[in-house]
mmCIF file of C-alpha atoms in Angstrom:
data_model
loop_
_atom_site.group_PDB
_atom_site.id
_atom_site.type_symbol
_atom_site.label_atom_id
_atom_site.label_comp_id
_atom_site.label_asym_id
_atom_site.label_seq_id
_atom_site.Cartn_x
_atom_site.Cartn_y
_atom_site.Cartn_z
ATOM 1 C CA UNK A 9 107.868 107.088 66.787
ATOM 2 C CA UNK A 10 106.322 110.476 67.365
ATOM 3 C CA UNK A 11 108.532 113.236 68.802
ATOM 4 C CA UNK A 12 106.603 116.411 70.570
ATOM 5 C CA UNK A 13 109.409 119.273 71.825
ATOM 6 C CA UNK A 14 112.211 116.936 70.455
ATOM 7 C CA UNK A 15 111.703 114.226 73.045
ATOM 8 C CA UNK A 16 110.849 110.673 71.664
ATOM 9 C CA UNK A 17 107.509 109.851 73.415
ATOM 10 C CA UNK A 18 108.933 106.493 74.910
ATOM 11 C CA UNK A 19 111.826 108.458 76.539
ATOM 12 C CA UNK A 20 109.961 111.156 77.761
ATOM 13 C CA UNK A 21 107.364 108.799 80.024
ATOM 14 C CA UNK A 22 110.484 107.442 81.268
ATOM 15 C CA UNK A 23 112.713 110.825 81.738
ATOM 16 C CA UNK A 24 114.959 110.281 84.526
ATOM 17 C CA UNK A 25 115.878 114.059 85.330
ATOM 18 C CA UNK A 26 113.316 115.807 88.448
ATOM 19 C CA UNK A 27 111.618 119.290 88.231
ATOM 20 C CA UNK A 28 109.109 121.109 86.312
ATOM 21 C CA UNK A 29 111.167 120.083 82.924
ATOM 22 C CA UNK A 30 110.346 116.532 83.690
ATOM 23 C CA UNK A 31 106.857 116.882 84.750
ATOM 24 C CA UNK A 32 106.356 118.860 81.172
ATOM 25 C CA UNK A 33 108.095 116.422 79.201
ATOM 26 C CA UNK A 34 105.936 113.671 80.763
ATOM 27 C CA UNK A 35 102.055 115.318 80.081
ATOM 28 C CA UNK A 36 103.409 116.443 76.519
ATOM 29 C CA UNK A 37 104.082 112.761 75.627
ATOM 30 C CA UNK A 38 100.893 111.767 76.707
ATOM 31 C CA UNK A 39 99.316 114.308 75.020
ATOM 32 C CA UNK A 40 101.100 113.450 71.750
ATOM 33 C CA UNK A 41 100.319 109.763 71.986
ATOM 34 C CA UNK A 42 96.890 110.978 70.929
ATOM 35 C CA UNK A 43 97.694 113.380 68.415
ATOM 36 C CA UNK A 44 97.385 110.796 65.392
ATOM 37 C CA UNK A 45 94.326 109.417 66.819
ATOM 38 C CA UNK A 46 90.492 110.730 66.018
ATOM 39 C CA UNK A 47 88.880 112.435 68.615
ATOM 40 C CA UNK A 48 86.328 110.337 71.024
ATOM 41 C CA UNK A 49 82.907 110.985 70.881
ATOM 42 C CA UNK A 50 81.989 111.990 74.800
ATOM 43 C CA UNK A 51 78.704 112.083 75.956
ATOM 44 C CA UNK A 52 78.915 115.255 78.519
ATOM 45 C CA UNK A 53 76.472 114.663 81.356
ATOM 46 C CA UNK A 54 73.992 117.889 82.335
ATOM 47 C CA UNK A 55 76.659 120.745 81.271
ATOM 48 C CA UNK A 56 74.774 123.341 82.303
ATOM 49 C CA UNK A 57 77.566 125.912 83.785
ATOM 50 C CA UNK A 58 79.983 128.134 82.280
ATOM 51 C CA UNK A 59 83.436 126.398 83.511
ATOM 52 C CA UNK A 60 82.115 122.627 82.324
ATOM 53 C CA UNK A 61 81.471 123.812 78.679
ATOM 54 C CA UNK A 62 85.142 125.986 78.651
ATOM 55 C CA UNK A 63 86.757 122.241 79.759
ATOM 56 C CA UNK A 64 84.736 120.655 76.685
ATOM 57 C CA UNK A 65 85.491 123.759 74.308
ATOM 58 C CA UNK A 66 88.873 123.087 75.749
ATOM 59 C CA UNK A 67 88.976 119.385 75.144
ATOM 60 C CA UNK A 68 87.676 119.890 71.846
ATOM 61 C CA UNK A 69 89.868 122.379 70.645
ATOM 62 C CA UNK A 70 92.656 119.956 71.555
ATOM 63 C CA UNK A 71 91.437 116.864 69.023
ATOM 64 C CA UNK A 72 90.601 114.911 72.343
ATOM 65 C CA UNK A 73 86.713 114.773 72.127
ATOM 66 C CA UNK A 74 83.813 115.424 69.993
ATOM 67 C CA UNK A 75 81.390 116.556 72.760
ATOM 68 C CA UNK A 76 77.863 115.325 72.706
ATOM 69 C CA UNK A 77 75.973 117.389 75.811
ATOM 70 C CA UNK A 78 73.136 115.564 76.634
ATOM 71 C CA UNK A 79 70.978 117.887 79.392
ATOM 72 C CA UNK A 80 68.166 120.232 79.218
ATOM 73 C CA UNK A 81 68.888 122.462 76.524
ATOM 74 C CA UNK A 82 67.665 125.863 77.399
ATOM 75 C CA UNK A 83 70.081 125.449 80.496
ATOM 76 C CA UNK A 84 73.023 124.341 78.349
ATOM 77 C CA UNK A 85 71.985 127.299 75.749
ATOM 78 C CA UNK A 86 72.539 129.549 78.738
ATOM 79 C CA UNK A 87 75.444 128.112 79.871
ATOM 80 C CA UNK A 88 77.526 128.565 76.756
ATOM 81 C CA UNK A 89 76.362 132.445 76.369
ATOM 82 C CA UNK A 90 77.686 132.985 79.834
ATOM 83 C CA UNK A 91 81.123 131.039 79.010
ATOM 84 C CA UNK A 92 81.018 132.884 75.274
ATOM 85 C CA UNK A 93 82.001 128.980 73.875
ATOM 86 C CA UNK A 94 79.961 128.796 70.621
ATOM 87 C CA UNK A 95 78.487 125.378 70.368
ATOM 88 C CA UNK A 96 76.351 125.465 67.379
ATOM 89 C CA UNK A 97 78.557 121.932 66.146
ATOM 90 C CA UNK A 98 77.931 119.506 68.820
ATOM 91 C CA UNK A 99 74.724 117.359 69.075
ATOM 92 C CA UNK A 100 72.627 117.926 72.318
ATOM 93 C CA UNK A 101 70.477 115.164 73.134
ATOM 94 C CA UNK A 102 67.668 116.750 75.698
ATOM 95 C CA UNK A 103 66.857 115.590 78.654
ATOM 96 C CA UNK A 104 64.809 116.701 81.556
ATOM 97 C CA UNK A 105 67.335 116.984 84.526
ATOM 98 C CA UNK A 106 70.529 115.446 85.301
ATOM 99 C CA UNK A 107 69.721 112.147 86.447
ATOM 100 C CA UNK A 108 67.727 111.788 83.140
ATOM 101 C CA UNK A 109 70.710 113.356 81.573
ATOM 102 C CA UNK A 110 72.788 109.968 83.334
ATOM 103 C CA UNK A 111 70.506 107.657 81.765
ATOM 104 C CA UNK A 112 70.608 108.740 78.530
ATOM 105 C CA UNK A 113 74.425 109.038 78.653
ATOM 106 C CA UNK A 114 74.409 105.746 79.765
ATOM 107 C CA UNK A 115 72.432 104.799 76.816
ATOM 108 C CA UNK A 116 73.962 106.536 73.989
ATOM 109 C CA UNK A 117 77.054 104.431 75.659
ATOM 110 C CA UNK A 118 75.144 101.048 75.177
ATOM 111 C CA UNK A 119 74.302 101.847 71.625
ATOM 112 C CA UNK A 120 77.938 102.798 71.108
ATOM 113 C CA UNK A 121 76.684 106.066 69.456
ATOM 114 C CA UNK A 122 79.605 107.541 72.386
ATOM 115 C CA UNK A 123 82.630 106.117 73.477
ATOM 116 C CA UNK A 124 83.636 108.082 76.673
ATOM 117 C CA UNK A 125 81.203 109.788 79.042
ATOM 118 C CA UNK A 126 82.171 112.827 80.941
ATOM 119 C CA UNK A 127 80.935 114.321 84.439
ATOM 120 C CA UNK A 128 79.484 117.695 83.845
ATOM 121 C CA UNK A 129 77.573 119.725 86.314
ATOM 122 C CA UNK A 130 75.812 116.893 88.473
ATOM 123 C CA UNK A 131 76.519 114.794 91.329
ATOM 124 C CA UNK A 132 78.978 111.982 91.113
ATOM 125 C CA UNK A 133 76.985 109.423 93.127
ATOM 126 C CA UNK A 134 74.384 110.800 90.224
ATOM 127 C CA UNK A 135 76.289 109.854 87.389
ATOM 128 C CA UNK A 136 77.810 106.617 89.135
ATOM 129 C CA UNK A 137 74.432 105.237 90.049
ATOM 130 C CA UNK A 138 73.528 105.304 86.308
ATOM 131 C CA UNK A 139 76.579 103.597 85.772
ATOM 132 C CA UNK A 140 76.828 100.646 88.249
ATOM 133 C CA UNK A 141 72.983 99.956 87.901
ATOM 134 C CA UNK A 142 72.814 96.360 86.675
ATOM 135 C CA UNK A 143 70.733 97.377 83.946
ATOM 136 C CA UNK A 144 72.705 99.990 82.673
ATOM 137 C CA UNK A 145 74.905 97.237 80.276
ATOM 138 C CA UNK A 146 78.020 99.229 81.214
ATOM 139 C CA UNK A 147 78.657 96.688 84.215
ATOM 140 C CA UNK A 148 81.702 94.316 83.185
ATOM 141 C CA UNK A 149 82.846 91.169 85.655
ATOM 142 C CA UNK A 150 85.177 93.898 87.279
ATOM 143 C CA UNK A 151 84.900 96.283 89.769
ATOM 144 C CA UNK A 152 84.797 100.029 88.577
ATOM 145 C CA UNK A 153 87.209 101.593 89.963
ATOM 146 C CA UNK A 154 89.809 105.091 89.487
ATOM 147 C CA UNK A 155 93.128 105.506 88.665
ATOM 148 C CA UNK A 156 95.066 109.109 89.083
ATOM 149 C CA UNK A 157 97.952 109.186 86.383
ATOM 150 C CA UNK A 158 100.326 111.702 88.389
ATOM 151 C CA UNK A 159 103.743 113.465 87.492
ATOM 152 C CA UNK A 160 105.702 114.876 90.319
ATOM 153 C CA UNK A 161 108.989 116.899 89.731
ATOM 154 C CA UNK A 162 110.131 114.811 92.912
ATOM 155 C CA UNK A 163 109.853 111.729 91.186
ATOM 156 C CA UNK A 164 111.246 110.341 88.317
ATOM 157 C CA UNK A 165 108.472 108.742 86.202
ATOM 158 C CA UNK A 166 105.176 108.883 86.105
ATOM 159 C CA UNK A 167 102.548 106.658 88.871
ATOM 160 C CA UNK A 168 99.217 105.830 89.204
ATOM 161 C CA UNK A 169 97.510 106.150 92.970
ATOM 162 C CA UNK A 170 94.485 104.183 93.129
ATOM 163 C CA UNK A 171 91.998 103.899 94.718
ATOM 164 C CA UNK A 172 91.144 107.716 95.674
ATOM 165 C CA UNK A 173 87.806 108.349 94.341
ATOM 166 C CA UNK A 174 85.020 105.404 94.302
ATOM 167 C CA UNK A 175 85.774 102.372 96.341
ATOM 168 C CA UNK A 176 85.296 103.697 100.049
ATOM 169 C CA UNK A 177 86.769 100.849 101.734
ATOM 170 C CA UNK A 178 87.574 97.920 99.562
ATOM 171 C CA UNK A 179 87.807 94.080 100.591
ATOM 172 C CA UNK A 180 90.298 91.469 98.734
ATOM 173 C CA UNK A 181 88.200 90.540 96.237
ATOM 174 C CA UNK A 182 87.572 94.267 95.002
ATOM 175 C CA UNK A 183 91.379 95.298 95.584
ATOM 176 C CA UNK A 184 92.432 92.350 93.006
ATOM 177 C CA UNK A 185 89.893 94.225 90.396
ATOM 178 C CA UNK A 186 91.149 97.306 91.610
ATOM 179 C CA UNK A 187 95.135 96.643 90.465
ATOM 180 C CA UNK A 188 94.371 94.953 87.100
ATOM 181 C CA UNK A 189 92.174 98.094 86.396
ATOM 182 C CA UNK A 190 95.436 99.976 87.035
ATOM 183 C CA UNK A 191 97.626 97.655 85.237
ATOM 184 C CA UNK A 192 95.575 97.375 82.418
ATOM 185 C CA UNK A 193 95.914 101.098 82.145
ATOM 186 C CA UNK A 194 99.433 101.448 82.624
ATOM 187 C CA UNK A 195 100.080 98.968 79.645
ATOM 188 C CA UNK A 196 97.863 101.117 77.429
ATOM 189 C CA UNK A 197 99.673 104.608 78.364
ATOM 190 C CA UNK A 198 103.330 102.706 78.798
ATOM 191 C CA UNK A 199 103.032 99.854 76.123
ATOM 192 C CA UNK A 200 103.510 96.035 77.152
ATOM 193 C CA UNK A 201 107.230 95.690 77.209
ATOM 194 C CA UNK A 202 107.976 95.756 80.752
ATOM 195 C CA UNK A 203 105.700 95.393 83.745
ATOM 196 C CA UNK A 204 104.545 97.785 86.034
ATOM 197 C CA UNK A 205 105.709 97.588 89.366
ATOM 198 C CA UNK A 206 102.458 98.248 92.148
ATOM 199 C CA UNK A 207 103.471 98.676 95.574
ATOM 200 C CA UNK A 208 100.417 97.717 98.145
ATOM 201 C CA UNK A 209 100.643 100.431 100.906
ATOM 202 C CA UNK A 210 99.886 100.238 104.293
ATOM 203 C CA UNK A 211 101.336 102.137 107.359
ATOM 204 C CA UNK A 212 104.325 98.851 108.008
ATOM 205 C CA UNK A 213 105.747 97.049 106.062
ATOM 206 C CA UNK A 214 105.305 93.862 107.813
ATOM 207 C CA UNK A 215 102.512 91.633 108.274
ATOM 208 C CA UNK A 216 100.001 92.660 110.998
ATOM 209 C CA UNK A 217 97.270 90.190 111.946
ATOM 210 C CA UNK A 218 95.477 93.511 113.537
ATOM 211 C CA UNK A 219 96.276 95.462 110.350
ATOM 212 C CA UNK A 220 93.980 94.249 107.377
ATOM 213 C CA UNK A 221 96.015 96.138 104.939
ATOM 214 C CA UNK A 222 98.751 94.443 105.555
ATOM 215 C CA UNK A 223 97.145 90.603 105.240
ATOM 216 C CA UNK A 224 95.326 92.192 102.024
ATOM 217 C CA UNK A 225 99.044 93.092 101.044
ATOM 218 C CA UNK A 226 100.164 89.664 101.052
ATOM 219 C CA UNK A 227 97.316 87.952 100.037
ATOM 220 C CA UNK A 228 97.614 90.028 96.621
ATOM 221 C CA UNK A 229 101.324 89.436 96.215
ATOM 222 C CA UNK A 230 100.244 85.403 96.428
ATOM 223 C CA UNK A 231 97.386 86.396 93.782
ATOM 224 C CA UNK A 232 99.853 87.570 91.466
ATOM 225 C CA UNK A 233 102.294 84.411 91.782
ATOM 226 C CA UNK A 234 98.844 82.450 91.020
ATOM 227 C CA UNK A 235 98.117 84.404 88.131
ATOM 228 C CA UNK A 236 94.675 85.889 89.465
ATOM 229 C CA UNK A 237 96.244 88.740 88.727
ATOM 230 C CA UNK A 238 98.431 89.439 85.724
ATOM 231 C CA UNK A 239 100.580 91.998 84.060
ATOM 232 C CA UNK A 240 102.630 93.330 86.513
ATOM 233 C CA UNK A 241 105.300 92.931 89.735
ATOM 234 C CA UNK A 242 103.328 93.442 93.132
ATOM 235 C CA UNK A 243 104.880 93.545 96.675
ATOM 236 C CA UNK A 244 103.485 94.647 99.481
ATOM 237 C CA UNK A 245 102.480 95.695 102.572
ATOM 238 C CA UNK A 246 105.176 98.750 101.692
ATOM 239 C CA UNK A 247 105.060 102.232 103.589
ATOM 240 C CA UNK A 248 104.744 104.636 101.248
ATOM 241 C CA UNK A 249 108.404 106.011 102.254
ATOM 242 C CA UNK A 250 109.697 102.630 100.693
ATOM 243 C CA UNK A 251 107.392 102.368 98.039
ATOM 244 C CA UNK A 252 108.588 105.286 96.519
ATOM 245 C CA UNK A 253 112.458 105.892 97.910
ATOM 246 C CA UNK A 254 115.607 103.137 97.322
ATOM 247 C CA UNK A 255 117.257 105.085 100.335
ATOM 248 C CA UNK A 256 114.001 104.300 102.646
ATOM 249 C CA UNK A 257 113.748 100.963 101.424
ATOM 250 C CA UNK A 258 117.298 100.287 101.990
ATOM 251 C CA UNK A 259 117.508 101.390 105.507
ATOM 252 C CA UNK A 260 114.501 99.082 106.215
ATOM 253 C CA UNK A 261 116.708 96.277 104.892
ATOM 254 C CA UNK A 262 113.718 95.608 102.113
ATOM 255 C CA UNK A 263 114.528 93.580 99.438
ATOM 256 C CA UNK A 264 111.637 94.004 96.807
ATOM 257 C CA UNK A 265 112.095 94.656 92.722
ATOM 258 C CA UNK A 266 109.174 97.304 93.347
ATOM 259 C CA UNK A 267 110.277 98.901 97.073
ATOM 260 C CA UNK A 268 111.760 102.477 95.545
ATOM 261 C CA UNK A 269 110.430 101.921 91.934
ATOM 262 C CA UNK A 270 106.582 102.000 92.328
ATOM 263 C CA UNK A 271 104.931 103.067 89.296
ATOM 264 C CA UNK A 272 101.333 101.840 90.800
ATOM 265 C CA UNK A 273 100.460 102.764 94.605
ATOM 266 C CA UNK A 274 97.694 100.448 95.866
ATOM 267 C CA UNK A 275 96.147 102.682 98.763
ATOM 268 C CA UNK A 276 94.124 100.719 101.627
ATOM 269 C CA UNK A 277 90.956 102.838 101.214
ATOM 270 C CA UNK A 278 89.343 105.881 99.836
ATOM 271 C CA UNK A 279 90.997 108.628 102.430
ATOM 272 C CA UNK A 280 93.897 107.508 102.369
ATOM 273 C CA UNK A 281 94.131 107.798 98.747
ATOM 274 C CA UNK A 282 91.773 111.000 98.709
ATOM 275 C CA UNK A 283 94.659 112.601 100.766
ATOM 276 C CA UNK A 284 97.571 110.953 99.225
ATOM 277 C CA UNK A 285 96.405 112.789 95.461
ATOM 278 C CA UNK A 286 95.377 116.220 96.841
ATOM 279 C CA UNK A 287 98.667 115.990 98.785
ATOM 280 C CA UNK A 288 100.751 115.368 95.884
ATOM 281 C CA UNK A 289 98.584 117.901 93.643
ATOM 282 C CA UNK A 290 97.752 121.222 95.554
ATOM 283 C CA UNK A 291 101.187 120.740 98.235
ATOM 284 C CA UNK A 292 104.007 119.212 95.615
ATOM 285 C CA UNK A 293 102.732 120.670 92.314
ATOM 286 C CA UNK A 294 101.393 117.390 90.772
ATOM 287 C CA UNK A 295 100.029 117.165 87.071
ATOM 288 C CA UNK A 296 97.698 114.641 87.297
ATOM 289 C CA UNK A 297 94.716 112.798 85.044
ATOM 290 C CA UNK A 298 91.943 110.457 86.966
ATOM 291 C CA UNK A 299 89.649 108.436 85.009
ATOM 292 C CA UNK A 300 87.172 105.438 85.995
ATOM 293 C CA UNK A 301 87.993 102.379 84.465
ATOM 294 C CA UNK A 302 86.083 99.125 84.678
ATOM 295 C CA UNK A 303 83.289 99.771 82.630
ATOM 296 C CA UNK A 304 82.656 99.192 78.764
ATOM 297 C CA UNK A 305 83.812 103.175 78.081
ATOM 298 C CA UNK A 306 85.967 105.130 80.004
ATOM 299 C CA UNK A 307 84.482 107.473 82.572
ATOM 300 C CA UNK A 308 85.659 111.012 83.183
ATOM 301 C CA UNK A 309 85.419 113.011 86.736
ATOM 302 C CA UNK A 310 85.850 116.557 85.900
ATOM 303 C CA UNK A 311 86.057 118.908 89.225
ATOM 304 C CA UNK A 312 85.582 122.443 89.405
ATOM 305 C CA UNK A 313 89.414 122.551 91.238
ATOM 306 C CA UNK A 314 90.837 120.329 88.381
ATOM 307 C CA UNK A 315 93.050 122.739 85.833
ATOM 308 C CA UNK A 316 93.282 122.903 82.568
ATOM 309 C CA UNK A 317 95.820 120.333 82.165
ATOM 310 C CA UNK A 318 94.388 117.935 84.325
ATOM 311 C CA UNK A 319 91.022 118.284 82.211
ATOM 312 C CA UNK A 320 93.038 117.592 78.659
ATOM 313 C CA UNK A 321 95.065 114.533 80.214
ATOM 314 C CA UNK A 322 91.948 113.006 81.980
ATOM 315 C CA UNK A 323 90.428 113.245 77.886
ATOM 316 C CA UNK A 324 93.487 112.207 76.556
ATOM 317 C CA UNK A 325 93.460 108.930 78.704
ATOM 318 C CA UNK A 326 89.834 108.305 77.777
ATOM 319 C CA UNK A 327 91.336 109.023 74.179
ATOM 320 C CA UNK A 328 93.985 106.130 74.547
ATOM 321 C CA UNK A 329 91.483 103.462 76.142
ATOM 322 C CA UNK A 330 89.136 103.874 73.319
ATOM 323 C CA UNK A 331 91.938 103.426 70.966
ATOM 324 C CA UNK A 332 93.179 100.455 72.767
ATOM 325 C CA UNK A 333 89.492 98.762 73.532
ATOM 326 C CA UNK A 334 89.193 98.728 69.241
ATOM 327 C CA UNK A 335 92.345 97.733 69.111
ATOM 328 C CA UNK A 336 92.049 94.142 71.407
ATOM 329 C CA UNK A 337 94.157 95.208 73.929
ATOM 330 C CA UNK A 338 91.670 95.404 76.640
ATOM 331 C CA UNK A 339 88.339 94.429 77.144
#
């Protein structure tokens, strides 16, 4: 086993201590899970400003990526004078503008000549349309969906919040895809010994007839006993003060193997978990690494707020997935 700082990496994703020690010793074991591995090649969409090409300079200084910019080059050119990042090593595939720049991303994808692609300096509805088109060959049988992997000095272990970025207001059907995306990734970052447990929020924690969230709630906790979905403990509808909190959970009178242990958060739609993550991130200090999962490669959503750490641990995500898609472990 790997040790980074002295902490064995399986400890240190489980540390049970609180505070900006823990939060460290959590991001440097994910970052040293990837230290033995080769670098990804990641097709970076239209980089064509200064603080996208520091993140890949960034990335690649790291061992996380080999960058492969793909976007007009006189703008890219320009780009890395102005952010003084010397890129005379990576390949630049031209293309036009950036929705050209999507497509060919896309394509380099297909033809496996990348295994990650990377948001640069376009639109994400841009880059997602290139994506989800049904011609693209990126499409699998599940819903693309993204996870936040989040460490909180509050908490004792890392979590994933998900849905917060693509599916605006998901049905059954797409909140099933939406959980094994997560568990899948869990298992990658957190190995296969134990199972994650997701709580399925909602604003109760009883079932509502008038509250959909709460029938979805139930309906995936009997999709789980049925095996539609696999890999993990799910209970739900939970408030996120008992998802999260024995004490909550206990004055509630919940009973749950999950209620005060979640290491997945189901949110009901996109706002809710749009606010949850900023919340957690620019209020209570959260490190935190989103990625899109659901497609053949992993998909990263850089954002001009997003720090430096956040950019590495998105990478080093994208980093394990490739690993573990050569490996068997996930489709």
């Amino acid at each position: 086993m790997q040790k980074r700082l002295g902490i064995d990496i399986a400890d240190a994703l489980t540390i049970p201590t609180h505070g900006d020690l823990a939060m460290n010793a959590h991001s440097d074991a994910i970052l040293a899970l990837c230290a033995s591995m080769p670098p990804a090649r990641t097709a970076v969409v239209h980089p064509v400003k200064a603080n996208v090409l520091e993140a890949v300079a960034s990335a690649s200084r790291a061992n996380l990526i080999v960058p492969v910019l793909v976007g007009p080059r006189e703008k890219i050119e320009a780009a890395a004078a102005a952010a003084a990042v010397d890129i005379s090593q990576w390949e630049i595939v031209e293309a036009e503008h950036s929705h050209a720049a999507a497509a060919k991303a896309v394509a380099l994808a297909v033809n496996q000549h990348v295994g990650v692609i990377m948001k640069g300096s376009l639109h994400t509805d841009e880059l997602l349309a290139a994506i989800l088109d049904p011609q693209s060959g990126l499409r699998t049988e599940r819903r693309i969906s993204h996870a936040y992997l989040m460490s909180l000095g509050s908490y004792p272990k890392p979590f994933i919040i998900t849905d917060a970025a693509i599916n605006i207001l998901p049905d059954l059907a797409v909140k099933a895809d939406i959980v094994q995306n997560a568990v899948d990734l869990w298992h990658v970052v957190f190995g296969q010994q134990t199972l994650p447990k997701v709580a399925v929020l909602a604003a109760v924690e009883t079932v509502n007839p008038k509250m959909i969230a709460t029938i979805d709630a139930a309906a995936l906790c009997k999709m789980a006993d049925r095996g539609q979905i696999i890999g993990a403990l799910i209970d739900g509808p939970l408030a996120f003060d008992n998802a999260i909190s024995v004490e909550a959970a206990r004055e509630k009178g919940i009973i749950s193997e999950v209620a005060g242990h979640a290491d997945i958060l189901l949110v009901p739609d996109i706002e809710a978990g749009n606010m949850l993550a900023k919340q957690l991130s620019f209020l209570g200090g959260a490190d935190a690494a989103g990625i899109v999962l659901g497609a053949r490669v992993p998909v990263i959503l850089t954002s001009r707020a997003d720090s430096e750490l956040t950019r590495l641990l998105s990478c080093a995500l994208a980093l394990l997935l490739v690993q573990a898609r050569k490996a068997g472990q996930i489709k």
